[in-house]
Amino acid sequence: MSSIFKGDVSRRSVLAGAGALGAASIAFPHIAVSADGSVLTIRSYSDLQVLDPAFWLALPEADIMRSIYAPLVSNQQGDEWNWRPVAVESIEQLDDLTIAFKLRDNIGFTDGFGQMTADDVKFSIERIADPANESPYAGDWSALKEVEIKDNLSGLIHLKNKFVPLWTTTLPTPASCIVSRKAVEEIGGKIGSEPVAQSGQYILTEWVPKQKTVLKRNPDWAYEPGGYEEIHILPIEDPSTAELGFEAGDLDYTWTSVSSLPRLKENPPAGSVVEEKPSLAYVWLGMNQDNEALKDVRIRRAIQHAIDRQTVVDAAYFGAAAVGNGIIAPGLPGSRDSVTYDYDPDKARELLAEAGAEGMTVTLDILNQSERLTAAQVIQANLADVGITCEIKQNDSGTFWTLGSKDGDYFMNLQLVLSRFSMNPDPSWATVWFTPEQVGVWNWERFNNEEYKALHEEGLVESDPAKRDEIYKKMQGLMDESGCYVFLTHEVVGLIHKDTVNPGLKPNGEPLLPLFKPA
């Protein structure tokens, strides 16, 4: 691999600086879009930090990993949730507990690490599932018993029990990206920001922190090639900044802010296509129940009652998004029509008085984006109305996504946090992040409920849609009862691309980089 990694930056320095481009790059002075169509230039909302299928942090990293580490299968583009084979010649579920696979016979790892084998599949999957490795994505393979090697290219994936989300939220995600056993063991067991032994349709050849990541077609990929010779990925946190970049001709494709959709749909830039996709994501206000100031559930419930969710969503998204009532989007089992708390400032004041918390002060951490800031300012005003002073703390993406980590030094100081999680099309992919095992990983509210955990595990093996609907609604009811959550919206996904680009997109608008092609 001819990698050119600019600078020997530590993870912390990357995190601290990840937001700089968004504020400084409106003019995009050094970015050139390919005139011959061989280069696709797109925006991601964060810079890469970890390119390890077992430990990735944000969706843009997943997009890259599915391009550079051949997964067993990946999502298919279009309006229906389907999958397509990538590393496998065949893959078949033989029964509830057994999946047979055979790898394509000509997939190699870069840097001299040889052919991809069934042993690499066994290593990659069991590595994520092994509790000793503490992968945040262990839940994707929680039903795994073992991977059995049949020969150099074939094997069987054995499950301990039926696992309903296998084909929707495990196999098409980075959980099925295959890494080289030898390469990962040589570097001590974890991949950082520099990939090792790449094998996909693209290889990562350049990363300039805070500026761009360059993927090039893998010259050794023997099957269907990616649509562009190179893909340049620019980390731009603020979607409004990205929209300016697109309108200046410096980007071929970008997500837009939800609030910009009405304007862009009414008056699209020349030569562009504006699209709106249904979102599976969810946005919520979380409260850290282990923080000293928020331990009394009456205070958390007062905050639930203090916030006017409709006004927050209307203000942040200019009416382009609807209020959401949980972590599971419409169309999936468990989607709800309401929450168990209402906007009731008088009730909030009453609860604060009972708890002796009148006049309290809290902090609210947010990602440094205009929509998040607008939402936070409405929340700040709502809280002021019931006598709570709220300080808004804006963070760049690198810093924000580590705030609640037990490996950091801030997680117990965290009080209120405005978060958005992306999703895959099964309710279990929403509920898994709030289990007790995720406390201090992605469960920053430190919500710790054994009944919730038991229901999550029940939902993984229940295939009756009506019973699953009941299970997941009950789980969100438990989240309401904890007082830790104020559910806001599922948003919608807005995107804009040049009419010379045929984007490869999942049904919810998330990109599938190898499937982008010239129109």
XYZ file of C-alpha atoms in Angstrom:
519
model
C 0.000 0.000 0.000
C 1.299 3.416 -0.882
C -0.125 5.196 2.124
C 0.696 8.827 2.780
C -0.464 9.620 6.279
C 0.221 13.256 6.995
C 1.728 13.787 10.377
C 2.176 11.524 13.351
C -0.867 12.666 15.242
C -2.110 11.091 18.418
C -5.752 10.107 18.774
C -6.301 12.902 21.243
C -4.898 15.533 18.888
C -7.144 14.286 16.101
C -10.133 14.455 18.385
C -9.341 17.942 19.522
C -8.968 19.288 16.027
C -11.636 17.434 14.158
C -13.990 20.362 14.059
C -11.597 22.872 12.607
C -12.371 22.323 8.945
C -16.044 22.945 9.336
C -15.387 26.469 10.510
C -12.497 27.258 8.217
C -13.262 25.752 4.861
C -16.225 27.644 3.501
C -14.193 28.770 0.504
C -12.591 25.332 -0.019
C -9.513 27.047 -1.509
C -7.453 23.917 -2.140
C -10.097 21.474 -3.279
C -10.284 20.559 -6.942
C -13.156 18.484 -8.290
C -12.201 16.125 -11.082
C -13.057 17.486 -14.507
C -13.023 14.088 -16.201
C -15.344 12.406 -13.717
C -12.745 10.009 -12.372
C -12.790 11.520 -8.883
C -15.836 11.725 -6.635
C -15.624 14.350 -3.885
C -18.044 13.937 -1.007
C -18.546 15.240 2.480
C -18.609 13.229 5.684
C -19.773 14.742 8.942
C -16.708 13.654 10.910
C -13.085 12.761 10.389
C -11.979 9.181 10.794
C -10.512 8.084 14.108
C -10.722 4.283 14.229
C -10.785 1.965 11.215
C -11.360 -1.210 13.168
C -14.611 -3.153 12.565
C -14.654 -4.046 16.259
C -14.139 -0.558 17.646
C -15.304 2.067 15.145
C -16.903 5.258 16.448
C -18.965 6.960 13.764
C -20.890 6.166 10.600
C -18.340 7.757 8.204
C -15.810 5.217 9.474
C -18.243 2.394 8.710
C -18.658 3.750 5.172
C -14.889 3.617 4.677
C -14.427 0.206 6.305
C -17.014 -1.439 4.065
C -14.976 -0.102 1.139
C -11.488 -1.177 2.253
C -12.146 -4.414 4.205
C -14.326 -6.689 2.082
C -17.396 -7.629 4.143
C -19.150 -10.934 3.706
C -22.192 -8.983 2.535
C -23.197 -5.331 2.376
C -26.394 -3.377 1.833
C -27.877 -3.105 -1.631
C -28.735 0.345 -2.950
C -32.361 1.260 -3.525
C -35.551 1.890 -1.571
C -35.824 -1.603 -0.054
C -33.566 -3.041 2.621
C -31.686 -5.852 0.907
C -28.151 -7.197 0.945
C -25.612 -8.150 -1.706
C -22.628 -10.507 -1.507
C -19.180 -8.918 -1.492
C -16.482 -11.245 -0.130
C -18.549 -14.391 -0.521
C -19.250 -16.501 -3.562
C -22.175 -17.961 -1.649
C -23.780 -17.585 1.762
C -26.872 -19.440 2.945
C -28.783 -19.899 6.189
C -29.141 -23.675 6.505
C -31.333 -23.516 9.624
C -31.973 -21.161 12.536
C -28.512 -21.865 13.955
C -26.256 -22.429 10.936
C -24.986 -20.217 8.104
C -22.741 -21.694 5.411
C -20.369 -19.450 3.474
C -17.776 -19.803 0.740
C -15.373 -16.950 0.035
C -14.551 -15.745 -3.446
C -11.288 -17.353 -4.428
C -9.377 -14.261 -5.466
C -9.509 -11.740 -2.646
C -6.122 -10.750 -1.283
C -4.911 -8.536 1.535
C -2.532 -5.684 0.774
C 0.946 -5.367 2.257
C 1.802 -9.009 1.557
C -0.714 -10.570 3.932
C -1.901 -13.066 1.342
C -5.271 -14.459 0.431
C -8.409 -13.966 2.524
C -9.301 -17.319 4.064
C -12.000 -18.881 6.205
C -9.619 -18.554 9.139
C -9.693 -14.774 8.686
C -13.506 -14.939 8.773
C -13.351 -16.937 11.986
C -10.884 -14.475 13.510
C -12.826 -11.368 12.460
C -16.221 -12.514 13.722
C -15.097 -14.234 16.927
C -12.916 -11.204 17.746
C -15.979 -8.962 17.854
C -18.044 -11.498 19.803
C -15.380 -12.299 22.421
C -16.374 -10.493 25.664
C -12.696 -10.278 26.623
C -12.137 -7.842 23.750
C -14.881 -5.475 24.991
C -16.029 -4.550 21.504
C -18.946 -2.099 21.610
C -20.372 -4.173 18.763
C -20.275 -7.508 20.571
C -24.062 -7.392 20.603
C -24.072 -7.850 16.830
C -22.668 -11.321 17.370
C -24.201 -12.044 20.777
C -25.744 -15.247 19.401
C -22.465 -16.547 17.993
C -21.294 -19.956 19.154
C -18.300 -20.341 16.842
C -17.123 -20.156 13.246
C -16.171 -23.585 11.963
C -13.566 -23.825 9.201
C -14.402 -26.416 6.558
C -11.542 -25.696 4.155
C -9.418 -22.762 3.026
C -12.379 -20.768 1.726
C -15.457 -22.333 3.314
C -16.955 -22.502 6.748
C -20.034 -22.575 8.937
C -21.210 -19.843 11.299
C -22.837 -21.581 14.263
C -25.270 -19.669 16.493
C -26.265 -20.488 20.043
C -29.822 -19.437 19.411
C -32.027 -17.952 16.742
C -30.997 -14.398 15.976
C -33.619 -12.386 14.110
C -31.466 -9.306 13.222
C -28.697 -11.358 11.585
C -29.436 -10.412 7.966
C -30.503 -6.826 8.622
C -28.198 -5.360 11.246
C -25.266 -7.745 11.637
C -24.096 -9.158 8.325
C -24.568 -5.959 6.212
C -22.680 -3.795 8.730
C -18.954 -3.597 9.615
C -19.631 -6.618 11.858
C -18.997 -8.775 8.776
C -15.921 -6.918 7.504
C -13.074 -9.410 7.274
C -9.636 -8.411 8.542
C -6.392 -10.355 8.303
C -5.657 -12.409 11.409
C -1.926 -12.184 10.804
C -1.918 -8.415 10.228
C -4.058 -7.566 13.258
C -2.096 -9.848 15.557
C 1.163 -8.297 14.349
C 0.003 -4.830 15.437
C -1.146 -6.017 18.853
C -4.801 -6.737 18.249
C -6.370 -3.369 17.461
C -6.436 -1.163 14.372
C -6.203 2.580 14.837
C -6.624 5.270 12.220
C -4.206 3.618 9.771
C -5.706 0.536 8.124
C -3.758 -2.687 7.778
C -4.132 -5.433 5.181
C -6.878 -3.874 3.090
C -8.945 -6.108 0.838
C -11.931 -4.210 -0.523
C -13.003 -2.584 -3.758
C -11.053 0.487 -2.627
C -7.924 1.011 -0.587
C -7.234 3.998 1.611
C -4.124 5.673 0.250
C -4.053 9.039 1.967
C -5.394 10.609 5.109
C -4.739 14.233 5.960
C -6.323 14.724 9.382
C -9.099 17.294 9.381
C -8.750 17.785 5.610
C -9.397 14.698 3.520
C -9.301 10.940 3.132
C -8.520 9.472 -0.273
C -9.741 6.071 -1.424
C -8.466 4.597 -4.697
C -9.718 1.623 -6.629
C -7.965 -1.485 -5.418
C -5.920 -2.608 -8.451
C -5.962 -6.164 -7.137
C -9.751 -6.354 -6.716
C -10.760 -8.980 -9.269
C -14.512 -8.435 -9.270
C -16.917 -5.551 -9.967
C -14.922 -2.293 -9.707
C -15.965 0.801 -7.789
C -17.606 3.474 -9.910
C -14.861 6.076 -9.538
C -11.086 5.868 -9.769
C -10.781 7.904 -6.568
C -13.145 9.005 -3.807
C -12.109 12.058 -1.809
C -13.878 12.358 1.534
C -13.855 15.750 3.243
C -14.763 15.954 6.940
C -17.116 18.912 7.309
C -19.116 18.895 10.507
C -21.595 21.653 9.816
C -24.037 20.718 7.039
C -24.656 24.373 6.255
C -20.956 24.762 5.493
C -21.125 21.697 3.262
C -24.084 23.165 1.395
C -22.046 26.270 0.633
C -19.251 24.034 -0.605
C -21.629 22.160 -2.872
C -23.123 25.330 -4.289
C -19.579 26.578 -4.960
C -18.921 23.431 -7.017
C -16.427 21.912 -4.620
C -18.444 18.827 -3.659
C -20.217 16.235 -5.777
C -22.428 14.913 -2.984
C -23.333 15.834 0.575
C -25.942 15.352 3.216
C -27.749 18.610 3.909
C -29.162 19.985 7.106
C -32.800 19.052 7.571
C -33.678 22.706 8.006
C -32.259 23.519 4.550
C -34.390 20.983 2.721
C -37.412 23.233 2.056
C -35.152 25.908 0.551
C -33.098 23.495 -1.538
C -36.130 21.575 -2.794
C -37.823 24.790 -3.867
C -34.750 26.252 -5.535
C -32.094 23.587 -6.215
C -28.682 24.770 -7.440
C -28.168 24.397 -11.189
C -27.106 20.911 -12.236
C -28.077 19.348 -8.919
C -30.546 16.813 -7.578
C -32.053 17.287 -4.112
C -33.473 14.221 -2.385
C -35.291 13.545 0.880
C -35.127 10.086 2.430
C -36.912 8.639 5.462
C -34.581 8.449 8.428
C -34.170 5.657 10.936
C -31.997 7.846 13.164
C -33.135 9.209 16.499
C -32.343 12.405 18.383
C -32.827 12.765 22.102
C -31.864 14.693 25.208
C -30.114 12.379 27.659
C -29.537 12.814 31.378
C -26.712 11.132 33.277
C -28.487 9.521 36.216
C -25.205 8.929 38.047
C -24.229 12.593 38.063
C -24.625 13.959 41.572
C -26.975 16.769 40.535
C -29.291 14.423 38.622
C -29.490 11.383 40.889
C -32.970 12.270 42.145
C -35.414 10.908 39.578
C -37.804 13.757 40.432
C -35.287 16.207 38.964
C -34.896 14.187 35.771
C -38.656 13.870 35.440
C -39.006 17.621 36.015
C -36.694 18.186 33.055
C -38.784 15.784 30.969
C -41.892 17.846 31.766
C -40.086 21.162 31.248
C -39.174 20.628 27.607
C -41.627 21.531 24.847
C -40.583 18.904 22.303
C -42.719 20.263 19.473
C -41.183 23.728 19.777
C -37.664 22.305 19.987
C -38.131 20.281 16.794
C -39.949 23.018 14.904
C -37.259 25.553 15.741
C -34.315 23.312 14.937
C -35.625 21.916 11.659
C -37.889 24.737 10.382
C -40.832 22.364 10.282
C -39.098 19.813 8.046
C -39.045 17.066 10.705
C -41.700 15.607 13.002
C -41.528 14.948 16.725
C -40.395 11.403 17.544
C -41.546 9.336 20.491
C -38.691 6.958 21.068
C -35.610 5.369 19.607
C -37.445 3.240 17.030
C -38.524 4.937 13.826
C -41.924 4.600 12.139
C -42.211 1.438 10.112
C -40.223 -0.752 12.499
C -41.680 -2.964 15.261
C -41.792 -0.950 18.478
C -42.434 2.459 16.944
C -44.572 4.522 19.331
C -47.178 7.258 18.889
C -46.500 8.970 22.207
C -44.325 9.155 25.301
C -45.448 8.787 28.897
C -44.579 12.356 29.895
C -46.059 15.582 28.570
C -44.883 19.168 28.375
C -46.085 20.494 31.707
C -43.959 23.316 33.184
C -46.137 23.566 36.282
C -45.560 19.883 36.988
C -41.844 20.456 36.440
C -41.761 23.284 38.989
C -43.689 21.148 41.462
C -41.213 18.261 41.129
C -38.226 20.571 41.476
C -39.722 22.006 44.670
C -40.301 18.500 46.068
C -36.681 17.641 45.330
C -35.390 20.903 46.817
C -33.738 21.706 43.501
C -35.179 25.138 42.707
C -32.637 27.396 41.072
C -30.311 24.581 40.069
C -27.745 24.903 37.279
C -26.983 22.234 34.676
C -24.743 21.855 31.644
C -25.890 20.687 28.224
C -23.250 19.235 25.885
C -23.954 19.343 22.162
C -22.215 18.701 18.869
C -21.117 21.932 17.221
C -23.845 22.098 14.555
C -26.372 24.827 13.893
C -29.432 22.561 14.292
C -28.121 21.185 17.571
C -27.438 24.695 18.841
C -30.922 25.898 17.951
C -32.481 22.894 19.697
C -30.264 23.485 22.729
C -31.237 27.137 22.920
C -34.941 26.249 23.008
C -34.243 23.655 25.699
C -32.250 26.282 27.583
C -35.247 28.637 27.443
C -37.657 25.875 28.526
C -35.473 25.063 31.516
C -35.133 28.734 32.433
C -38.930 28.940 32.487
C -39.059 26.395 35.341
C -36.097 27.906 37.181
C -33.172 25.857 35.887
C -30.116 27.656 34.520
C -28.595 25.736 31.605
C -25.097 26.299 30.218
C -24.676 25.071 26.626
C -21.292 23.505 25.865
C -20.451 23.072 22.157
C -18.007 20.338 21.141
C -16.273 19.305 17.913
C -17.166 15.804 16.776
C -13.999 14.127 18.011
C -14.438 15.467 21.517
C -18.212 15.025 21.583
C -18.180 11.313 20.777
C -15.927 10.544 23.727
C -17.741 12.588 26.397
C -19.515 9.669 28.060
C -16.801 7.069 27.637
C -15.658 5.334 30.799
C -12.152 5.527 29.353
C -12.260 9.312 29.494
C -12.151 11.794 32.337
C -15.481 13.579 31.831
C -18.175 10.927 31.925
C -19.258 11.528 35.539
C -19.334 15.303 34.974
C -21.615 14.858 31.985
C -25.125 16.070 32.865
C -27.394 16.753 29.888
C -26.372 15.741 26.393
C -28.101 16.177 23.042
C -27.381 13.110 20.914
C -28.218 11.578 17.555
C -27.620 7.935 16.696
C -27.832 6.467 13.224
C -29.690 3.196 12.826
C -30.039 -0.041 10.945
C -33.414 -1.545 10.035
C -34.148 -3.620 13.121
C -35.326 -2.281 16.505
C -32.657 -4.247 18.350
C -29.996 -2.041 16.742
C -31.548 0.879 18.650
C -32.112 -0.826 21.969
C -28.700 -2.503 22.243
C -26.899 0.773 23.056
C -28.859 1.251 26.288
C -28.263 -2.140 27.900
C -26.250 -2.304 31.153
C -23.208 -3.584 29.221
C -23.162 -0.296 27.313
C -22.925 1.909 30.438
C -19.890 4.097 29.848
C -19.593 2.898 26.247
C -22.551 4.324 24.328
C -25.019 4.366 27.235
C -24.012 7.783 28.542
C -27.172 8.200 30.615
C -25.860 5.214 32.584
C -29.390 3.772 32.471
C -29.021 0.379 34.156
C -32.135 -1.774 34.023
C -32.090 -5.577 34.109
C -35.697 -5.853 32.882
C -34.726 -3.787 29.841
C -31.774 -6.104 29.212
C -33.977 -9.192 29.451
C -36.489 -7.700 27.018
C -33.688 -6.821 24.588
C -32.509 -10.425 24.598
C -36.087 -11.636 24.204
C -36.529 -9.417 21.152
C -33.459 -10.892 19.463
C -35.033 -14.352 19.240
C -38.689 -13.382 18.763
C -39.702 -13.446 15.096
C -43.427 -12.665 15.543
C -43.786 -8.972 14.504
C -46.682 -8.346 16.903
C -44.787 -9.751 19.869
C -41.678 -7.811 18.893
C -43.753 -4.631 18.686
C -44.942 -5.197 22.243
C -41.433 -5.945 23.525
C -39.813 -2.856 22.079
C -42.616 -0.522 23.146
C -42.269 -1.821 26.689
C -38.525 -1.187 26.604
C -39.034 2.442 25.620
C -41.576 2.751 28.418
C -38.848 1.716 30.838
C -36.606 4.396 29.358
C -39.363 6.958 29.960
C -39.750 5.792 33.570
C -36.038 6.220 34.253
C -36.375 9.954 33.639
C -33.156 9.840 31.624
C -34.600 10.567 28.190
C -36.488 13.232 26.296
C -37.150 11.880 22.798
C -37.183 14.567 20.127
C -37.232 13.401 16.508
C -36.137 10.873 13.896
C -35.364 13.735 11.512
C -35.419 13.077 7.762
C -32.349 12.718 5.558
C -31.646 15.476 3.064
C -28.997 15.076 0.405
C -27.857 16.845 -2.704
C -25.684 15.620 -5.546
C -24.632 16.722 -8.985
C -26.787 15.413 -11.794
C -23.660 13.814 -13.209
C -23.532 11.492 -10.200
C -25.613 8.376 -9.643
C -25.281 7.934 -5.876
C -25.223 4.518 -4.225
C -27.586 4.946 -1.287
C -29.319 2.815 1.303
C -33.079 3.363 1.670
C -32.392 5.880 4.441
C -29.952 7.873 2.304
C -26.730 6.649 3.890
C -23.954 6.234 1.303
C -22.565 2.999 -0.078
C -19.317 4.366 -1.449
C -18.369 1.532 -3.856
C -21.778 1.853 -5.540
C -21.491 5.538 -6.515
C -21.190 5.825 -10.303
C -21.127 8.548 -12.956
C -24.655 9.189 -14.218
